[in-house]
């Protein structure tokens, strides 16, 4: 996750550096020291396709001081070394290469806030509607 702004002319490079309001080194999602914007690696199949379910890492919440709303989510070309490499770039970006995709994080209308079955989404079986914004309370995934 980065600081947010995206330009039509500059693409994903305009998103800025990794979101790091606490001034930490780069790390993995479970690392004690990491940027708040470090989300880890994405598993991709042999066709280059992936289904991603984003669970906010510790230190981030949908609302509040470190909210991801209005910030950018960026996907890099290579595997992130999670800050464990020997060079300086590892401590900044995980040496994960150029940015290949990006989007600005926002809040969807409740009518579009549907979650796929958990076995198709998250391997950790995280509750789909946990920490959903109030606007999504009526979404199908939140109804019992």
N, CA, C and O atoms as a DFTB+ gen file, in Angstrom:
576 C
 N C O
     1  1       0.852      -1.159       0.000
     2  2       0.000       0.000       0.000
     3  2       0.899       1.222       0.000
     4  3       1.940       1.241       0.656
     5  1       0.486       2.253      -0.748
     6  2       1.263       3.480      -0.831
     7  2       0.434       4.659      -0.348
     8  3      -0.659       4.492       0.194
     9  1       0.973       5.849      -0.553
    10  2       0.323       7.047      -0.041
    11  2      -0.923       7.484      -0.801
    12  3      -1.688       8.289      -0.271
    13  1      -1.166       6.999      -2.012
    14  2      -2.471       7.213      -2.596
    15  2      -2.612       7.750      -3.986
    16  3      -3.207       7.070      -4.821
    17  1      -2.114       8.909      -4.296
    18  2      -2.383       9.592      -5.559
    19  2      -1.981       8.742      -6.759
    20  3      -0.891       8.171      -6.778
    21  1      -2.856       8.656      -7.762
    22  2      -2.526       7.986      -9.016
    23  2      -2.755       8.952     -10.164
    24  3      -3.762       9.659     -10.191
    25  1      -1.830       8.987     -11.111
    26  2      -1.915       9.860     -12.272
    27  2      -2.142       9.028     -13.520
    28  3      -1.538       7.968     -13.679
    29  1      -3.015       9.502     -14.412
    30  2      -3.249       8.813     -15.682
    31  2      -1.971       8.776     -16.516
    32  3      -1.744       7.828     -17.268
    33  1      -1.150       9.793     -16.384
    34  2       0.043       9.918     -17.212
    35  2       1.220       9.115     -16.674
    36  3       2.024       8.604     -17.454
    37  1       1.333       9.000     -15.374
    38  2       2.477       8.321     -14.765
    39  2       2.151       6.910     -14.285
    40  3       3.056       6.156     -13.927
    41  1       0.878       6.549     -14.273
    42  2       0.479       5.212     -13.850
    43  2       0.856       4.908     -12.413
    44  3       0.812       5.785     -11.550
    45  1       1.226       3.661     -12.160
    46  2       1.485       3.198     -10.793
    47  2       2.694       3.854     -10.140
    48  3       2.801       3.866      -8.914
    49  1       3.613       4.403     -10.946
    50  2       4.773       5.068     -10.341
    51  2       4.358       6.322      -9.587
    52  3       5.094       6.786      -8.716
    53  1       3.200       6.875      -9.903
    54  2       2.733       8.097      -9.230
    55  2       2.177       7.829      -7.834
    56  3       1.876       8.772      -7.103
    57  1       2.035       6.566      -7.454
    58  2       1.436       6.232      -6.154
    59  2       2.328       6.603      -4.974
    60  3       1.853       6.667      -3.840
    61  1       3.596       6.845      -5.221
    62  2       4.502       7.222      -4.140
    63  2       5.103       6.014      -3.449
    64  3       4.881       4.878      -3.867
    65  1       5.870       6.260      -2.384
    66  2       6.550       5.167      -1.678
    67  2       5.580       4.331      -0.848
    68  3       4.413       4.689      -0.690
    69  1       6.071       3.226      -0.328
    70  2       5.262       2.382       0.566
    71  2       4.707       3.220       1.708
    72  3       5.385       4.113       2.216
    73  1       3.483       2.933       2.109
    74  2       2.843       3.645       3.217
    75  2       3.588       3.289       4.499
    76  3       3.592       2.135       4.930
    77  1       4.217       4.293       5.102
    78  2       5.102       4.043       6.231
    79  2       5.056       5.194       7.240
    80  3       6.083       5.826       7.489
    81  1       3.887       5.479       7.825
    82  2       3.780       6.624       8.737
    83  2       4.601       6.483      10.019
    84  3       4.842       7.476      10.705
    85  1       5.029       5.273      10.348
    86  2       5.793       5.058      11.583
    87  2       7.302       5.012      11.347
    88  3       8.069       4.838      12.294
    89  1       7.740       5.166      10.078
    90  2       9.163       5.221       9.763
    91  2       9.929       3.928       9.996
    92  3      11.088       3.964      10.410
    93  1       9.298       2.783       9.735
    94  2       9.923       1.473       9.958
    95  2      10.596       0.957       8.683
    96  3      10.378       1.498       7.599
    97  1      11.415      -0.092       8.820
    98  2      11.984      -0.786       7.667
    99  2      10.912      -1.687       7.062
   100  3       9.921      -2.016       7.714
   101  1      11.125      -2.083       5.801
   102  2      10.214      -2.987       5.102
   103  2      10.255      -4.373       5.753
   104  3      11.297      -4.795       6.253
   105  1       9.123      -5.075       5.745
   106  2       9.071      -6.418       6.315
   107  2       7.876      -7.187       5.802
   108  3       7.135      -6.697       4.950
   109  1       7.687      -8.371       6.307
   110  2       6.534      -9.194       5.957
   111  2       5.334      -8.816       6.797
   112  3       5.470      -8.098       7.788
   113  1       4.171      -9.285       6.419
   114  2       2.934      -8.938       7.117
   115  2       2.965      -9.363       8.586
   116  3       2.306      -8.740       9.418
   117  1       3.710     -10.401       8.914
   118  2       3.809     -10.870      10.296
   119  2       5.085     -10.421      11.008
   120  3       5.328     -10.817      12.148
   121  1       5.901      -9.597      10.345
   122  2       7.158      -9.130      10.945
   123  2       6.887      -8.121      12.049
   124  3       5.941      -7.337      11.964
   125  1       7.713      -8.142      13.081
   126  2       7.580      -7.179      14.183
   127  2       7.867      -5.762      13.694
   128  3       7.228      -4.810      14.142
   129  1       8.826      -5.617      12.775
   130  2       9.170      -4.321      12.191
   131  2       8.783      -4.362      10.723
   132  3       9.275      -5.205       9.972
   133  1       7.906      -3.459      10.310
   134  2       7.453      -3.404       8.913
   135  2       6.740      -2.090       8.662
   136  3       6.317      -1.412       9.599
   137  1       6.608      -1.732       7.384
   138  2       5.761      -0.607       6.997
   139  2       4.312      -1.011       7.262
   140  3       3.971      -2.187       7.128
   141  1       3.468      -0.079       7.629
   142  2       2.041      -0.412       7.773
   143  2       1.454      -0.851       6.437
   144  3       0.453      -1.568       6.405
   145  1       2.065      -0.428       5.338
   146  2       1.581      -0.788       4.009
   147  2       2.142      -2.081       3.452
   148  3       1.912      -2.383       2.281
   149  1       2.867      -2.855       4.239
   150  2       3.414      -4.135       3.769
   151  2       2.352      -5.225       3.890
   152  3       1.963      -5.596       4.998
   153  1       1.884      -5.737       2.754
   154  2       0.811      -6.733       2.731
   155  2       1.296      -8.134       2.375
   156  3       0.491      -9.066       2.349
   157  1       2.588      -8.310       2.101
   158  2       3.110      -9.636       1.785
   159  2       2.993      -9.983       0.312
   160  3       2.743      -9.110      -0.519
   161  1       3.173     -11.249      -0.010
   162  2       3.167     -11.736      -1.385
   163  2       1.818     -12.337      -1.765
   164  3       1.046     -12.767      -0.909
   165  1       1.558     -12.355      -3.055
   166  2       0.336     -12.922      -3.626
   167  2       0.710     -14.229      -4.311
   168  3       1.721     -14.285      -5.011
   169  1      -0.072     -15.266      -4.127
   170  2       0.150     -16.539      -4.816
   171  2      -0.499     -16.459      -6.199
   172  3      -1.667     -16.091      -6.325
   173  1       0.270     -16.809      -7.234
   174  2      -0.203     -16.746      -8.612
   175  2      -0.084     -18.141      -9.220
   176  3       0.909     -18.837      -9.002
   177  1      -1.112     -18.551      -9.992
   178  2      -1.060     -19.886     -10.594
   179  2      -0.232     -19.882     -11.883
   180  3       0.317     -18.848     -12.266
   181  1      -0.143     -21.030     -12.546
   182  2       0.685     -21.172     -13.747
   183  2       0.199     -20.315     -14.910
   184  3       0.957     -20.064     -15.847
   185  1      -1.051     -19.861     -14.867
   186  2      -1.591     -18.984     -15.906
   187  2      -1.371     -17.506     -15.570
   188  3      -1.750     -16.626     -16.342
   189  1      -0.758     -17.243     -14.416
   190  2      -0.545     -15.857     -13.996
   191  2      -1.778     -15.252     -13.360
   192  3      -1.884     -14.030     -13.255
   193  1      -2.714     -16.092     -12.934
   194  2      -3.949     -15.609     -12.325
   195  2      -3.925     -15.817     -10.817
   196  3      -3.262     -16.720     -10.307
   197  1      -4.663     -14.963     -10.118
   198  2      -4.706     -15.041      -8.663
   199  2      -6.053     -14.553      -8.163
   200  3      -6.641     -13.637      -8.738
   201  1      -6.538     -15.162      -7.099
   202  2      -7.717     -14.662      -6.393
   203  2      -7.207     -14.150      -5.060
   204  3      -6.575     -14.888      -4.305
   205  1      -7.477     -12.904      -4.774
   206  2      -6.900     -12.268      -3.596
   207  2      -7.992     -11.813      -2.645
   208  3      -8.962     -11.180      -3.060
   209  1      -7.834     -12.132      -1.387
   210  2      -8.700     -11.637      -0.328
   211  2      -7.793     -10.859       0.617
   212  3      -6.928     -11.445       1.267
   213  1      -7.981      -9.564       0.696
   214  2      -7.106      -8.724       1.515
   215  2      -7.672      -8.600       2.924
   216  3      -8.803      -8.153       3.117
   217  1      -6.879      -8.997       3.891
   218  2      -7.191      -8.793       5.300
   219  2      -6.217      -7.748       5.798
   220  3      -5.007      -7.892       5.623
   221  1      -6.724      -6.707       6.412
   222  2      -5.834      -5.639       6.865
   223  2      -4.857      -6.157       7.910
   224  3      -5.264      -6.769       8.897
   225  1      -3.561      -5.909       7.690
   226  2      -2.560      -6.345       8.666
   227  2      -2.681      -5.587       9.984
   228  3      -3.317      -4.536      10.056
   229  1      -2.069      -6.129      11.009
   230  2      -2.051      -5.492      12.327
   231  2      -1.555      -4.050      12.190
   232  3      -0.572      -3.782      11.500
   233  1      -2.242      -3.141      12.851
   234  2      -1.869      -1.730      12.811
   235  2      -2.730      -0.905      11.880
   236  3      -2.733       0.323      11.962
   237  1      -3.472      -1.572      10.982
   238  2      -4.365      -0.864      10.070
   239  2      -5.804      -1.192      10.419
   240  3      -6.117      -2.317      10.809
   241  1      -6.672      -0.211      10.277
   242  2      -8.105      -0.467      10.405
   243  2      -8.795       0.318       9.310
   244  3      -8.269       1.321       8.826
   245  1      -9.966      -0.136       8.924
   246  2     -10.662       0.484       7.807
   247  2     -10.902       1.964       8.048
   248  3     -10.836       2.768       7.118
   249  1     -11.177       2.321       9.283
   250  2     -11.402       3.720       9.629
   251  2     -10.403       4.122      10.703
   252  3      -9.923       3.271      11.451
   253  1     -10.088       5.397      10.788
   254  2      -9.186       5.871      11.835
   255  2      -7.893       6.433      11.280
   256  3      -7.761       6.682      10.082
   257  1      -6.951       6.624      12.175
   258  2      -5.703       7.318      11.857
   259  2      -4.924       6.702      10.695
   260  3      -4.381       7.443       9.875
   261  1      -4.852       5.397      10.597
   262  2      -4.057       4.742       9.554
   263  2      -4.931       4.003       8.542
   264  3      -4.540       2.952       8.035
   265  1      -6.097       4.541       8.249
   266  2      -7.027       3.924       7.308
   267  2      -6.415       3.814       5.906
   268  3      -5.717       4.729       5.466
   269  1      -6.668       2.706       5.202
   270  2      -6.201       2.577       3.823
   271  2      -7.104       3.287       2.809
   272  3      -6.749       3.377       1.633
   273  1      -8.260       3.790       3.241
   274  2      -9.190       4.456       2.326
   275  2      -8.496       5.652       1.673
   276  3      -7.933       6.506       2.359
   277  1      -8.543       5.701       0.344
   278  2      -7.925       6.784      -0.412
   279  2      -6.455       6.548      -0.723
   280  3      -5.831       7.360      -1.406
   281  1      -5.905       5.470      -0.240
   282  2      -4.505       5.144      -0.528
   283  2      -4.462       4.152      -1.693
   284  3      -5.504       3.665      -2.132
   285  1      -3.282       3.858      -2.185
   286  2      -3.139       2.958      -3.331
   287  2      -2.666       1.582      -2.910
   288  3      -1.850       1.443      -1.999
   289  1      -3.182       0.577      -3.575
   290  2      -2.704      -0.790      -3.428
   291  2      -1.906      -1.078      -4.699
   292  3      -2.431      -0.934      -5.803
   293  1      -0.653      -1.482      -4.554
   294  2       0.240      -1.677      -5.696
   295  2       0.748      -3.114      -5.715
   296  3       1.116      -3.669      -4.680
   297  1       0.762      -3.709      -6.904
   298  2       1.308      -5.052      -7.089
   299  2       2.604      -4.922      -7.883
   300  3       2.661      -4.245      -8.909
   301  1       3.643      -5.590      -7.380
   302  2       4.955      -5.558      -8.024
   303  2       5.184      -6.824      -8.839
   304  3       4.493      -7.828      -8.660
   305  1       6.158      -6.762      -9.732
   306  2       6.427      -7.853     -10.668
   307  2       7.014      -9.110     -10.016
   308  3       6.688     -10.227     -10.419
   309  1       7.866      -8.933      -9.024
   310  2       8.591     -10.078      -8.476
   311  2       8.205     -10.370      -7.025
   312  3       7.487      -9.598      -6.390
   313  1       8.694     -11.490      -6.522
   314  2       8.484     -11.888      -5.132
   315  2       9.170     -10.885      -4.214
   316  3      10.312     -10.492      -4.452
   317  1       8.477     -10.479      -3.180
   318  2       8.993      -9.563      -2.165
   319  2       9.857     -10.367      -1.193
   320  3       9.411     -11.384      -0.661
   321  1      11.096      -9.914      -0.959
   322  2      11.972     -10.645      -0.028
   323  2      11.688     -10.295       1.437
   324  3      12.408     -10.729       2.337
   325  1      10.639      -9.511       1.664
   326  2      10.149      -9.163       3.002
   327  2      11.190      -8.452       3.869
   328  3      11.182      -8.567       5.095
   329  1      12.089      -7.711       3.204
   330  2      13.096      -6.939       3.927
   331  2      14.262      -7.755       4.435
   332  3      15.072      -7.259       5.218
   333  1      14.361      -9.019       3.994
   334  2      15.417      -9.907       4.493
   335  2      16.653      -9.939       3.604
   336  3      17.625     -10.624       3.921
   337  1      16.626      -9.194       2.479
   338  2      17.777      -9.158       1.577
   339  2      18.927      -8.348       2.163
   340  3      18.778      -7.678       3.185
   341  1      20.056      -8.423       1.509
   342  2      21.263      -7.765       2.013
   343  2      21.419      -6.325       1.525
   344  3      22.193      -5.565       2.107
   345  1      20.706      -5.935       0.477
   346  2      20.884      -4.587      -0.065
   347  2      19.895      -3.583       0.537
   348  3      18.929      -3.961       1.200
   349  1      20.155      -2.310       0.295
   350  2      19.335      -1.227       0.846
   351  2      17.909      -1.247       0.275
   352  3      16.958      -0.900       0.975
   353  1      17.761      -1.650      -0.990
   354  2      16.434      -1.693      -1.620
   355  2      15.510      -2.672      -0.902
   356  3      14.300      -2.450      -0.842
   357  1      16.059      -3.735      -0.366
   358  2      15.274      -4.715       0.384
   359  2      14.584      -4.065       1.578
   360  3      13.436      -4.390       1.881
   361  1      15.259      -3.166       2.246
   362  2      14.706      -2.494       3.433
   363  2      13.624      -1.481       3.065
   364  3      12.823      -1.093       3.915
   365  1      13.597      -1.044       1.783
   366  2      12.592      -0.073       1.331
   367  2      11.400      -0.751       0.659
   368  3      10.248      -0.445       0.963
   369  1      11.694      -1.685      -0.266
   370  2      10.630      -2.248      -1.102
   371  2      10.582      -3.772      -1.133
   372  3       9.681      -4.342      -1.748
   373  1      11.523      -4.438      -0.490
   374  2      11.575      -5.893      -0.578
   375  2      12.155      -6.370      -1.890
   376  3      12.033      -7.545      -2.236
   377  1      12.796      -5.453      -2.637
   378  2      13.412      -5.768      -3.938
   379  2      12.425      -6.499      -4.846
   380  3      12.794      -7.454      -5.530
   381  1      11.178      -6.051      -4.851
   382  2      10.105      -6.742      -5.573
   383  2       9.914      -6.286      -7.015
   384  3       8.988      -6.741      -7.687
   385  1      10.764      -5.408      -7.493
   386  2      10.716      -5.037      -8.898
   387  2       9.723      -3.950      -9.232
   388  3       9.143      -3.320      -8.348
   389  1       9.531      -3.736     -10.548
   390  2       8.645      -2.659     -10.992
   391  2       7.178      -2.908     -10.633
   392  3       6.753      -4.041     -10.406
   393  1       6.438      -1.832     -10.590
   394  2       4.997      -1.903     -10.311
   395  2       4.265      -2.310     -11.582
   396  3       4.494      -1.733     -12.645
   397  1       3.389      -3.298     -11.475
   398  2       2.687      -3.781     -12.668
   399  2       1.177      -3.566     -12.613
   400  3       0.505      -3.681     -13.638
   401  1       0.635      -3.257     -11.442
   402  2      -0.803      -2.994     -11.305
   403  2      -1.027      -2.165     -10.051
   404  3      -0.259      -2.243      -9.092
   405  1      -2.103      -1.362     -10.071
   406  2      -2.403      -0.544      -8.892
   407  2      -3.864      -0.102      -8.924
   408  3      -4.518      -0.133      -9.967
   409  1      -4.354       0.304      -7.769
   410  2      -5.726       0.802      -7.640
   411  2      -5.816       1.647      -6.380
   412  3      -5.018       1.488      -5.457
   413  1      -6.784       2.538      -6.347
   414  2      -7.037       3.327      -5.143
   415  2      -8.080       2.586      -4.315
   416  3      -9.075       2.103      -4.856
   417  1      -7.858       2.493      -3.009
   418  2      -8.768       1.805      -2.096
   419  2      -9.929       2.731      -1.764
   420  3      -9.719       3.890      -1.406
   421  1     -11.148       2.227      -1.881
   422  2     -12.336       3.013      -1.568
   423  2     -13.391       2.149      -0.897
   424  3     -13.167       0.964      -0.650
   425  1     -14.528       2.736      -0.607
   426  2     -15.637       2.014       0.014
   427  2     -16.705       1.797      -1.045
   428  3     -17.145       2.742      -1.701
   429  1     -17.119       0.548      -1.206
   430  2     -18.137       0.211      -2.190
   431  2     -19.529       0.464      -1.640
   432  3     -19.732       0.489      -0.426
   433  1     -20.468       0.647      -2.523
   434  2     -21.874       0.728      -2.164
   435  2     -22.282      -0.628      -1.584
   436  3     -21.799      -1.661      -2.048
   437  1     -23.143      -0.642      -0.601
   438  2     -23.559      -1.888       0.061
   439  2     -24.089      -2.922      -0.930
   440  3     -23.921      -4.123      -0.716
   441  1     -24.725      -2.472      -2.007
   442  2     -25.284      -3.416      -2.975
   443  2     -24.195      -4.144      -3.756
   444  3     -24.462      -5.188      -4.352
   445  1     -22.976      -3.616      -3.764
   446  2     -21.881      -4.274      -4.479
   447  2     -20.927      -4.978      -3.522
   448  3     -19.921      -5.545      -3.949
   449  1     -21.235      -4.941      -2.249
   450  2     -20.323      -5.469      -1.228
   451  2     -20.637      -6.931      -0.937
   452  3     -21.075      -7.270       0.163
   453  1     -20.414      -7.797      -1.923
   454  2     -20.635      -9.226      -1.741
   455  2     -19.297      -9.932      -1.634
   456  3     -18.345      -9.580      -2.331
   457  1     -19.223     -10.909      -0.780
   458  2     -17.987     -11.662      -0.589
   459  2     -18.152     -13.051      -1.176
   460  3     -19.205     -13.669      -1.015
   461  1     -17.109     -13.561      -1.868
   462  2     -17.193     -14.926      -2.385
   463  2     -17.123     -15.921      -1.238
   464  3     -16.705     -15.563      -0.137
   465  1     -17.532     -17.183      -1.482
   466  2     -17.396     -18.189      -0.433
   467  2     -15.950     -18.226       0.056
   468  3     -15.016     -18.091      -0.733
   469  1     -15.777     -18.410       1.365
   470  2     -14.441     -18.314       1.934
   471  2     -13.458     -19.315       1.333
   472  3     -12.267     -19.017       1.247
   473  1     -13.926     -20.498       0.913
   474  2     -12.986     -21.459       0.345
   475  2     -12.464     -21.003      -1.013
   476  3     -11.466     -21.536      -1.499
   477  1     -13.118     -20.029      -1.630
   478  2     -12.643     -19.470      -2.885
   479  2     -11.850     -18.189      -2.656
   480  3     -11.304     -17.624      -3.604
   481  1     -11.779     -17.729      -1.426
   482  2     -11.180     -16.431      -1.158
   483  2      -9.942     -16.517      -0.284
   484  3      -8.835     -16.275      -0.764
   485  1     -10.101     -16.848       0.963
   486  2      -8.983     -16.774       1.910
   487  2      -8.606     -18.139       2.452
   488  3      -9.461     -18.910       2.890
   489  1      -7.338     -18.422       2.417
   490  2      -6.883     -19.692       2.974
   491  2      -6.969     -19.688       4.490
   492  3      -7.052     -20.754       5.100
   493  1      -6.951     -18.524       5.107
   494  2      -6.999     -18.447       6.566
   495  2      -8.429     -18.456       7.098
   496  3      -8.636     -18.397       8.310
   497  1      -9.413     -18.529       6.210
   498  2     -10.821     -18.577       6.609
   499  2     -11.214     -17.411       7.519
   500  3     -11.943     -17.588       8.495
   501  1     -10.725     -16.234       7.188
   502  2     -11.047     -15.042       7.969
   503  2     -12.513     -14.707       7.737
   504  3     -13.004     -14.816       6.613
   505  1     -13.200     -14.309       8.768
   506  2     -14.604     -13.937       8.622
   507  2     -14.734     -12.859       7.556
   508  3     -14.077     -11.821       7.632
   509  1     -15.573     -13.104       6.575
   510  2     -15.711     -12.207       5.437
   511  2     -16.135     -10.805       5.847
   512  3     -15.628      -9.826       5.299
   513  1     -17.026     -10.693       6.768
   514  2     -17.573      -9.381       7.108
   515  2     -16.927      -8.742       8.325
   516  3     -17.372      -7.694       8.793
   517  1     -15.889      -9.367       8.831
   518  2     -15.200      -8.785       9.980
   519  2     -14.637      -7.429       9.571
   520  3     -13.964      -7.312       8.547
   521  1     -14.909      -6.435      10.355
   522  2     -14.420      -5.074      10.142
   523  2     -14.964      -4.439       8.866
   524  3     -14.320      -3.555       8.301
   525  1     -16.129      -4.868       8.403
   526  2     -16.750      -4.226       7.248
   527  2     -17.254      -2.854       7.677
   528  3     -17.647      -2.677       8.830
   529  1     -17.250      -1.885       6.775
   530  2     -17.816      -0.589       7.135
   531  2     -19.315      -0.721       7.376
   532  3     -19.947      -1.625       6.829
   533  1     -19.895       0.163       8.183
   534  2     -21.329       0.086       8.466
   535  2     -22.183       0.034       7.204
   536  3     -23.247      -0.585       7.212
   537  1     -21.749       0.660       6.135
   538  2     -22.523       0.669       4.894
   539  2     -22.692      -0.729       4.319
   540  3     -23.629      -0.969       3.557
   541  1     -21.807      -1.656       4.666
   542  2     -21.882      -3.017       4.137
   543  2     -22.620      -3.975       5.062
   544  3     -22.668      -5.173       4.782
   545  1     -23.187      -3.490       6.138
   546  2     -23.844      -4.362       7.116
   547  2     -24.997      -5.153       6.510
   548  3     -25.313      -6.247       6.977
   549  1     -25.626      -4.605       5.474
   550  2     -26.753      -5.304       4.861
   551  2     -26.330      -6.195       3.697
   552  3     -27.177      -6.841       3.080
   553  1     -25.053      -6.240       3.391
   554  2     -24.580      -7.055       2.274
   555  2     -24.856      -8.534       2.543
   556  3     -24.923      -8.960       3.696
   557  1     -25.014      -9.309       1.477
   558  2     -25.364     -10.728       1.596
   559  2     -24.387     -11.506       2.468
   560  3     -24.803     -12.405       3.199
   561  1     -23.096     -11.180       2.406
   562  2     -22.120     -11.956       3.180
   563  2     -22.250     -11.712       4.674
   564  3     -21.737     -12.498       5.471
   565  1     -22.924     -10.641       5.068
   566  2     -23.054     -10.338       6.495
   567  2     -24.331     -10.903       7.095
   568  3     -24.491     -10.921       8.315
   569  1     -25.240     -11.363       6.247
   570  2     -26.508     -11.872       6.756
   571  2     -26.364     -13.329       7.134
   572  3     -25.707     -14.096       6.431
   573  1     -26.969     -13.710       8.233
   574  2     -26.866     -15.095       8.700
   575  2     -28.054     -15.894       8.242
   576  3     -28.148     -17.085       8.538
